[in-house]
Structures are given as C-alpha cells and as structure tokens.
C-alpha positions as a LaTeX table, in Angstrom:
\begin{tabular}{lrrr}
\hline
Residue & $x$ (\AA) & $y$ (\AA) & $z$ (\AA) \\
\hline
Met1 & 2.29 & $-0.51$ & 6.35 \\
Gly2 & 2.89 & 2.98 & 5.61 \\
Phe3 & 4.32 & 2.04 & 2.28 \\
Ala4 & 1.69 & $-0.55$ & 1.61 \\
Thr5 & $-0.87$ & 2.07 & 1.94 \\
Leu6 & 0.82 & 4.44 & $-0.37$ \\
Phe7 & 1.37 & 2.22 & $-3.04$ \\
Ala8 & $-2.52$ & 0.84 & $-2.65$ \\
Val9 & $-3.79$ & 4.51 & $-3.24$ \\
Pro10 & $-4.21$ & 4.19 & $-7.16$ \\
Ile11 & $-6.25$ & 1.20 & $-6.78$ \\
Phe12 & $-9.04$ & 2.89 & $-5.35$ \\
Glu13 & $-11.53$ & 4.80 & $-7.29$ \\
Lys14 & $-11.95$ & 8.44 & $-6.93$ \\
Gln15 & $-15.76$ & 8.47 & $-6.12$ \\
Gly16 & $-18.15$ & 6.57 & $-4.07$ \\
Phe17 & $-16.92$ & 4.91 & $-1.00$ \\
Gln18 & $-13.59$ & 3.99 & $-2.18$ \\
Arg19 & $-12.92$ & 7.89 & $-2.36$ \\
Trp20 & $-12.74$ & 7.84 & 1.36 \\
Val21 & $-10.79$ & 4.58 & 1.51 \\
Arg22 & $-8.17$ & 6.27 & $-1.02$ \\
Tyr23 & $-8.14$ & 9.72 & 1.42 \\
Ser24 & $-7.62$ & 7.40 & 4.71 \\
Phe25 & $-4.83$ & 5.56 & 3.00 \\
Leu26 & $-3.00$ & 8.44 & 1.66 \\
Ala27 & $-3.48$ & 10.13 & 5.17 \\
His28 & $-1.83$ & 6.89 & 7.02 \\
Ser29 & 0.88 & 6.83 & 4.26 \\
Leu30 & 1.96 & 10.67 & 5.12 \\
Val31 & 1.74 & 10.17 & 8.79 \\
Thr32 & 3.86 & 7.10 & 8.78 \\
Pro33 & 7.17 & 9.19 & 9.08 \\
Leu34 & 5.96 & 10.46 & 12.40 \\
Ile35 & 5.65 & 7.31 & 13.78 \\
Val36 & 9.02 & 6.34 & 12.66 \\
Phe37 & 10.54 & 9.40 & 14.07 \\
Val38 & 8.94 & 8.40 & 17.52 \\
Cys39 & 10.02 & 4.61 & 17.69 \\
Phe40 & 13.67 & 5.34 & 16.48 \\
Tyr41 & 14.14 & 8.75 & 18.43 \\
Pro42 & 16.83 & 8.00 & 20.99 \\
Asn43 & 15.17 & 9.52 & 24.11 \\
Phe44 & 11.57 & 8.30 & 24.92 \\
Ser45 & 9.24 & 11.08 & 26.32 \\
Glu46 & 5.48 & 11.38 & 26.62 \\
Lys47 & 5.70 & 14.65 & 24.55 \\
Leu48 & 7.42 & 13.01 & 21.70 \\
Leu49 & 5.01 & 10.04 & 21.93 \\
Leu50 & 2.14 & 12.93 & 21.35 \\
Ile51 & 3.93 & 13.70 & 18.07 \\
Gly52 & 2.84 & 10.10 & 16.75 \\
Met53 & $-0.77$ & 10.31 & 17.83 \\
Pro54 & $-2.15$ & 11.12 & 14.52 \\
Trp55 & $-0.89$ & 7.82 & 13.11 \\
Ala56 & $-2.75$ & 5.98 & 16.16 \\
Ile57 & $-5.97$ & 7.39 & 14.55 \\
Thr58 & $-5.24$ & 6.97 & 10.81 \\
Ala59 & $-4.00$ & 3.18 & 11.19 \\
Pro60 & $-7.31$ & 2.11 & 12.66 \\
Leu61 & $-9.40$ & 3.91 & 10.50 \\
Ser62 & $-7.80$ & 2.93 & 6.91 \\
Met63 & $-8.04$ & $-0.69$ & 8.41 \\
Leu64 & $-11.62$ & $-0.01$ & 9.42 \\
Leu65 & $-12.86$ & 1.50 & 6.13 \\
Leu66 & $-11.08$ & $-1.05$ & 4.04 \\
Ala67 & $-12.90$ & $-3.70$ & 5.92 \\
Ile68 & $-16.13$ & $-1.85$ & 5.39 \\
Met69 & $-15.49$ & $-1.64$ & 1.88 \\
Phe70 & $-15.11$ & $-5.01$ & 1.54 \\
Lys71 & $-18.19$ & $-6.00$ & 3.63 \\
Lys72 & $-20.23$ & $-3.92$ & 0.87 \\
Gly73 & $-18.67$ & $-5.50$ & $-1.69$ \\
Ser74 & $-19.64$ & $-8.83$ & $-0.64$ \\
Glu75 & $-23.30$ & $-7.77$ & 0.16 \\
Val76 & $-23.29$ & $-6.58$ & $-3.47$ \\
Ser77 & $-21.74$ & $-9.94$ & $-4.66$ \\
Thr78 & $-24.14$ & $-11.98$ & $-2.83$ \\
Gln79 & $-27.05$ & $-10.15$ & $-4.27$ \\
Thr80 & $-26.56$ & $-10.76$ & $-7.78$ \\
Ile81 & $-26.21$ & $-14.36$ & $-7.47$ \\
\hline
\end{tabular}
C-alpha cells in the first residue's frame, strides 16, 4: 500500500482538496518503511511497536481523504446531470 500511494501522488492536483489527499499519500508512503521495520524486526517489543505508530495514523487518514474526495466528485457529477 505504501508503494501504491507513492506512485499515486502525481495523479492528484496541487490545489484544492486534492492537495490534502496528495500530502496524506506522500506522508503515508514516507512512513511505510517504519512499519516494515517493525513487522520484520526479529524481536517484538511494545517500544518497537510505537515506532510504527505514525503508520497507524497515515494509513486510515489517506484512505479517508480519498473517500471524501470521491464523494465530493460524485456529488459534483450528479449535480451537472
């Protein structure tokens, strides 16, 4: 999902609500290595799990903003019909 969001960043415009989606996708792709480190580190600990906490924020945030963007887009297209 981190690679997908990284490659999707150029699709969004640099203005309006898409700018927020773009920033959230970029943030999510940048914190993906943290969660990869946490998942594949040989010894599990609670302190190590805290390192991956930014991913737990950016993943849902990026998907929520994308859903809101799609919802806004569907409202605009239905109003023009």
